[in-house]
PDB file of C-alpha atoms in Angstrom:
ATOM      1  CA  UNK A   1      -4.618  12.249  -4.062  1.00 43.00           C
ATOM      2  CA  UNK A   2      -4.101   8.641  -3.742  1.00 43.00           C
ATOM      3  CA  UNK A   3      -2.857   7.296  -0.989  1.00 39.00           C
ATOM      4  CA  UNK A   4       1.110   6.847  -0.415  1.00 37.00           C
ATOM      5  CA  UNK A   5       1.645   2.977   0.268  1.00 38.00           C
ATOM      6  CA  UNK A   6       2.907   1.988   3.384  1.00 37.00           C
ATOM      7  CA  UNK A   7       6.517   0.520   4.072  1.00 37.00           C
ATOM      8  CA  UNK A   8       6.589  -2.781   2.598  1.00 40.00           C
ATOM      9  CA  UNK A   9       4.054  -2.100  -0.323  1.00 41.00           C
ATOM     10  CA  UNK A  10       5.332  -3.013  -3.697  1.00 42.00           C
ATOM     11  CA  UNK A  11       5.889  -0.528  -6.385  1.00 44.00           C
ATOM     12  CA  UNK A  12       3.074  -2.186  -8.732  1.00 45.00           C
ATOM     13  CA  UNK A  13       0.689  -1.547  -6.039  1.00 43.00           C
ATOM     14  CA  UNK A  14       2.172   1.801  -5.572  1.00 46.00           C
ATOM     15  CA  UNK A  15       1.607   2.466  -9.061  1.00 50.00           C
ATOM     16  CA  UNK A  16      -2.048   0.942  -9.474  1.00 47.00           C
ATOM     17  CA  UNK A  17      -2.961   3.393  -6.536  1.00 48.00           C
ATOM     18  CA  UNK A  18      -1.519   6.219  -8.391  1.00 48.00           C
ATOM     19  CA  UNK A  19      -3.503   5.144 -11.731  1.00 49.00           C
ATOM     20  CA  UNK A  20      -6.573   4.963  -9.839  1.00 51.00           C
ATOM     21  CA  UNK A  21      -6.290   8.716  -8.752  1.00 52.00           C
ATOM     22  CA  UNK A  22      -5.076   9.500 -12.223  1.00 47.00           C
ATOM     23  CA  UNK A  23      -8.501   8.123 -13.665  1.00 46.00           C
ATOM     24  CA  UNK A  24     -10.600   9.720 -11.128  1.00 47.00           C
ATOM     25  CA  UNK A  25      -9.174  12.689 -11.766  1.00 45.00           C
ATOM     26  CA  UNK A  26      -9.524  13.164 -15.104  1.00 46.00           C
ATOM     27  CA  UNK A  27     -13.577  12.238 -15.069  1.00 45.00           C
ATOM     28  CA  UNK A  28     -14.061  16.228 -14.325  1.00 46.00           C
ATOM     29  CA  UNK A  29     -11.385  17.634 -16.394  1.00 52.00           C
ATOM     30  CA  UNK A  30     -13.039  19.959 -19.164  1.00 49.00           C
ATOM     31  CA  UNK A  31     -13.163  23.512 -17.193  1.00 49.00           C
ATOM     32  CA  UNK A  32     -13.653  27.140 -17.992  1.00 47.00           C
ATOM     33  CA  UNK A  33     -10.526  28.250 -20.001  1.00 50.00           C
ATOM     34  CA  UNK A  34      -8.223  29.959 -17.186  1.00 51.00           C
ATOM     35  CA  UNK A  35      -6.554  31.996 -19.650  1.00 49.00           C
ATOM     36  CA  UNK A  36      -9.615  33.945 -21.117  1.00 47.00           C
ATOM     37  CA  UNK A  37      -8.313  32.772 -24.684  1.00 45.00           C
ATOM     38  CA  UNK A  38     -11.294  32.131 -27.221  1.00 43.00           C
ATOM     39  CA  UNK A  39     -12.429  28.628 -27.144  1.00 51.00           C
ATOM     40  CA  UNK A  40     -14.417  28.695 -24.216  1.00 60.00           C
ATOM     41  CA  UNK A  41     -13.025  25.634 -22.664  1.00 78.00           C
ATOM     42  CA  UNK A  42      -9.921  23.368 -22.393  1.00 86.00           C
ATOM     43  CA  UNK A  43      -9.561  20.379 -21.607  1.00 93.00           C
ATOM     44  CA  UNK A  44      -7.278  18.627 -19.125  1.00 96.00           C
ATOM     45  CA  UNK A  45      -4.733  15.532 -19.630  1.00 96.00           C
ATOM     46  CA  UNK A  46      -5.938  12.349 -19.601  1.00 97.00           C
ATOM     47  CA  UNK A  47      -5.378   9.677 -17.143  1.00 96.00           C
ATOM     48  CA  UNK A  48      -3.370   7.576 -19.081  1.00 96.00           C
ATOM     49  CA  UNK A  49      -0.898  10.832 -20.420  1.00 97.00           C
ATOM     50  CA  UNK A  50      -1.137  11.972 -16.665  1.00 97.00           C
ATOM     51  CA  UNK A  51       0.505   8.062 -15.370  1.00 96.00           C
ATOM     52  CA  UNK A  52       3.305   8.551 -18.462  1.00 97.00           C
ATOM     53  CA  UNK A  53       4.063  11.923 -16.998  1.00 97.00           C
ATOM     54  CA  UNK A  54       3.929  10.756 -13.574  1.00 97.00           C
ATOM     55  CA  UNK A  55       5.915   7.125 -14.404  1.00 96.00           C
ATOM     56  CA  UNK A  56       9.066   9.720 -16.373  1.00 97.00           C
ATOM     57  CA  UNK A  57       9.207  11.769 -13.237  1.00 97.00           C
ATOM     58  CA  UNK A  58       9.375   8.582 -10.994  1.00 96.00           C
ATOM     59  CA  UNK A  59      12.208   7.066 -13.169  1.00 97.00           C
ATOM     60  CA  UNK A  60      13.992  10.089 -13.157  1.00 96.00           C
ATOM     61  CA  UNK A  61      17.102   9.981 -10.888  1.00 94.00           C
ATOM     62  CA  UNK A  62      17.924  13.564 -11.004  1.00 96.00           C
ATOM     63  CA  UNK A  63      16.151  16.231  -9.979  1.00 95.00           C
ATOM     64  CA  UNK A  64      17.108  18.178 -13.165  1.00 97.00           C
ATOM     65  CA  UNK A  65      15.521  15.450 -14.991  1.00 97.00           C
ATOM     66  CA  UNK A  66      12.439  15.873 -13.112  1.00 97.00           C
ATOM     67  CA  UNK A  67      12.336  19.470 -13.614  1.00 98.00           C
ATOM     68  CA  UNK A  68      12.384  18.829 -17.090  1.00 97.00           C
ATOM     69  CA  UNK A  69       9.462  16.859 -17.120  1.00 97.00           C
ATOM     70  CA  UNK A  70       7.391  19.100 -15.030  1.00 98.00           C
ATOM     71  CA  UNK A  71       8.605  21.936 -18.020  1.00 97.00           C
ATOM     72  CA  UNK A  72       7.027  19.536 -20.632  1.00 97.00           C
ATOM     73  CA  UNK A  73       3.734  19.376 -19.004  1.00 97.00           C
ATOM     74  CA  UNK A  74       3.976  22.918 -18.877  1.00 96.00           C
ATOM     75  CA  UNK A  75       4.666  23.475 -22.655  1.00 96.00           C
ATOM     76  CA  UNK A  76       2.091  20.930 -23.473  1.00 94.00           C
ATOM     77  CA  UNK A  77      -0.899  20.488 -21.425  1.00 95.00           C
ATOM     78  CA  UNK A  78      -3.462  21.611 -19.035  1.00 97.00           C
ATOM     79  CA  UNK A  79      -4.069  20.284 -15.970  1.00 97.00           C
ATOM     80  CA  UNK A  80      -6.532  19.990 -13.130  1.00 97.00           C
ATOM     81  CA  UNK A  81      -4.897  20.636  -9.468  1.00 97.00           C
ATOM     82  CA  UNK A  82      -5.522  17.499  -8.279  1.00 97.00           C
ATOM     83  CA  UNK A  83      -3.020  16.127 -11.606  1.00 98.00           C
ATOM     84  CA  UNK A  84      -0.751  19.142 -10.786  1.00 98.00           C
ATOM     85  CA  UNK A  85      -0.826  17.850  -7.185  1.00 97.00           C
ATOM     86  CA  UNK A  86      -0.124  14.380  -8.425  1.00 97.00           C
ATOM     87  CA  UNK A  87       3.037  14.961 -10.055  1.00 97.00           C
ATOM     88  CA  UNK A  88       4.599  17.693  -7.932  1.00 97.00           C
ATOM     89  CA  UNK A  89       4.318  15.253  -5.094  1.00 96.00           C
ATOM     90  CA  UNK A  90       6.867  13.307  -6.620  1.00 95.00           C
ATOM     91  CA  UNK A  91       9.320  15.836  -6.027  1.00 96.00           C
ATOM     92  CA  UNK A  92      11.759  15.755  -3.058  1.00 93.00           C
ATOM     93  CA  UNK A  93      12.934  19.171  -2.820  1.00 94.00           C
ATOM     94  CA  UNK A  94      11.162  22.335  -1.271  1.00 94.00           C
ATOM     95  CA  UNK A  95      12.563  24.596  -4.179  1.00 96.00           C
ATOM     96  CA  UNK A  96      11.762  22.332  -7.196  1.00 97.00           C
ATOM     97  CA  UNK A  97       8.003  22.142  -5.220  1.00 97.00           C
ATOM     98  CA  UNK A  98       8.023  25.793  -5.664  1.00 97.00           C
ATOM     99  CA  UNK A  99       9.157  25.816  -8.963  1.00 97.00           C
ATOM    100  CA  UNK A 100       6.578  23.427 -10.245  1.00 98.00           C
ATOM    101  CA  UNK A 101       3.373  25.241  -8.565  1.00 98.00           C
ATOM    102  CA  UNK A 102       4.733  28.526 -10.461  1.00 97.00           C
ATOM    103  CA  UNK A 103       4.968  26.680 -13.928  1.00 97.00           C
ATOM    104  CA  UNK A 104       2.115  25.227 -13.533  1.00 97.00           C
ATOM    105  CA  UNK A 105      -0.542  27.443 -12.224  1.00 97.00           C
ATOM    106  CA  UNK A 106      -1.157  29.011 -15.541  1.00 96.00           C
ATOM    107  CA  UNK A 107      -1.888  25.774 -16.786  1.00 97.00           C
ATOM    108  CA  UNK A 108      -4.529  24.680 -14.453  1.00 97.00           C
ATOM    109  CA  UNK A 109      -8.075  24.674 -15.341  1.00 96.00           C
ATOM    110  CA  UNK A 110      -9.218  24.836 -11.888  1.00 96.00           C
ATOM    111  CA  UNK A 111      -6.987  27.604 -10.407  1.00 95.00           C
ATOM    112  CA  UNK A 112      -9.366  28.265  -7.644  1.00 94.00           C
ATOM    113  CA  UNK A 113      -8.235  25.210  -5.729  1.00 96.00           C
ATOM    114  CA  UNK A 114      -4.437  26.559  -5.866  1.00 96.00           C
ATOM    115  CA  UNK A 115      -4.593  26.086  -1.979  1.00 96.00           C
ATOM    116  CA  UNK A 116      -3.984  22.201  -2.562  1.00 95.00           C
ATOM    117  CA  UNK A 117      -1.001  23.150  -4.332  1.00 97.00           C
ATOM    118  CA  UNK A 118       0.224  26.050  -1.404  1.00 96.00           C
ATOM    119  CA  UNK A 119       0.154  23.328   1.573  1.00 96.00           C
ATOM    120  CA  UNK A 120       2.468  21.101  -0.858  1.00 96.00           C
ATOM    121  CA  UNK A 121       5.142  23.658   0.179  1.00 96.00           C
ATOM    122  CA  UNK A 122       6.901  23.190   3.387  1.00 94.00           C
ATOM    123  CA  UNK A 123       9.003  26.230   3.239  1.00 95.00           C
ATOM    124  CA  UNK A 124       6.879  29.544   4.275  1.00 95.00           C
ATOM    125  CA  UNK A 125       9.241  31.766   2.079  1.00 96.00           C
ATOM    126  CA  UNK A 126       8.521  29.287  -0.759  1.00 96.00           C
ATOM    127  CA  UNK A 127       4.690  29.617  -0.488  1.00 96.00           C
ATOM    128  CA  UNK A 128       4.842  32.989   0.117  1.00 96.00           C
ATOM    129  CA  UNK A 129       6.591  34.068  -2.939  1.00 97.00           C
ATOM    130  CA  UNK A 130       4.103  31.420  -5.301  1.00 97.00           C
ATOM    131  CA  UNK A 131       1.356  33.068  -3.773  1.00 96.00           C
ATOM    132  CA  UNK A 132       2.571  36.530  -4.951  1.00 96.00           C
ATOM    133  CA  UNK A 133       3.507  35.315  -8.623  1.00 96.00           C
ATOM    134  CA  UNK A 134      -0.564  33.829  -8.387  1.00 96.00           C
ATOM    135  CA  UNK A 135      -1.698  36.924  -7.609  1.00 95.00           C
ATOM    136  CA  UNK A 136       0.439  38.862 -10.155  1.00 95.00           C
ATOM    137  CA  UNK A 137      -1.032  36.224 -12.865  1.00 94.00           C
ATOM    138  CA  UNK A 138      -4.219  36.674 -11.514  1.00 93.00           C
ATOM    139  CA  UNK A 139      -4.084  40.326 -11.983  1.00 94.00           C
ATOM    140  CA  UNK A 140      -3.303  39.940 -15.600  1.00 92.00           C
ATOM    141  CA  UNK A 141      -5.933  37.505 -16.434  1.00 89.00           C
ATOM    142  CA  UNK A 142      -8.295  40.357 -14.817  1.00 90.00           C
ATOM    143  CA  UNK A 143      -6.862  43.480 -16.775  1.00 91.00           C
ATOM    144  CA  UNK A 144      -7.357  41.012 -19.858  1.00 89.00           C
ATOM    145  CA  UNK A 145     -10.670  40.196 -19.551  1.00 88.00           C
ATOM    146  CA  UNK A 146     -11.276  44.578 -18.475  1.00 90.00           C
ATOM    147  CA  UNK A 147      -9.348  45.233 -21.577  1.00 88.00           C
ATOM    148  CA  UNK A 148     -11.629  42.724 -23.925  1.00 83.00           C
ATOM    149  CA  UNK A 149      -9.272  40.018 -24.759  1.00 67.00           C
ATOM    150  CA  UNK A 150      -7.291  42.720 -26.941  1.00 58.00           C
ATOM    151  CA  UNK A 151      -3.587  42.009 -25.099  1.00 48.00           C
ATOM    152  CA  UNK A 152      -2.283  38.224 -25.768  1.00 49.00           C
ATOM    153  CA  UNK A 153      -1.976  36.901 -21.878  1.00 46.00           C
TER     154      UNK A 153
END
């Protein structure tokens, strides 16, 4: 990610950092589709949608409001980790960390770098408990895929 600035930095620089790694990240953002659906491929926000995601949750002074944000990325895009990592940063607490890895892993189109996402968690209970809900996912993408794509996933 990009990084934070230092004590004194102003927000605008703050923000041009943070639009930097936005654009970097979404130069490798077409991946295999995660989900097995047909279609091959999907592709993952783009740099400027990632910054408007990223500038809502910023501006948001609650942390329900936040949440809410990181449920709208969830119901309407895919992400790479390093976005995922991007935005979840932004949150303060622990449990809204966790909750944010969980909706957004099946979204990803790079799960395999989850670990990024784990060491965002502070709490070992926390990281714990996202890695078994990975795993559970993980298992159902697998039957899927055994099964031929026949059960929606």
């Amino acid at each position: 990610p990009a990084p934070l600035p230092v004590s004194g930095e102003s927000a605008k620089t703050k923000d041009k950092q943070r639009q930097q790694g936005a654009s970097e990240t979404a130069s490798s953002s077409t991946q295999r589709n995660p989900q097995g659906q047909p279609g091959g491929q999907v592709k993952a926000m783009s740099a400027t949608e990632l910054s408007q995601f990223w500038g809502a949750i910023e501006r948001a002074s609650f942390r329900n409001d936040k949440m809410a944000i990181i449920r709208q990325v969830n119901r309407d895009q895919y992400l790479t980790t390093q976005q995922a990592e991007l935005l979840i940063e932004t949150l303060t607490f622990s449990k809204d960390r966790r909750d944010a890895v969980k909706l957004l892993y099946p979204k990803l189109v790079d799960p395999s770098r989850i670990e990024t996402l784990y060491q965002l968690l502070d709490q070992p209970t926390h990281r714990r408990e996202v890695e078994r809900e990975v795993e559970q996912i993980n298992m159902g993408r697998r039957l899927h895929r055994a099964q031929g794509g026949r059960r929606g996933y």
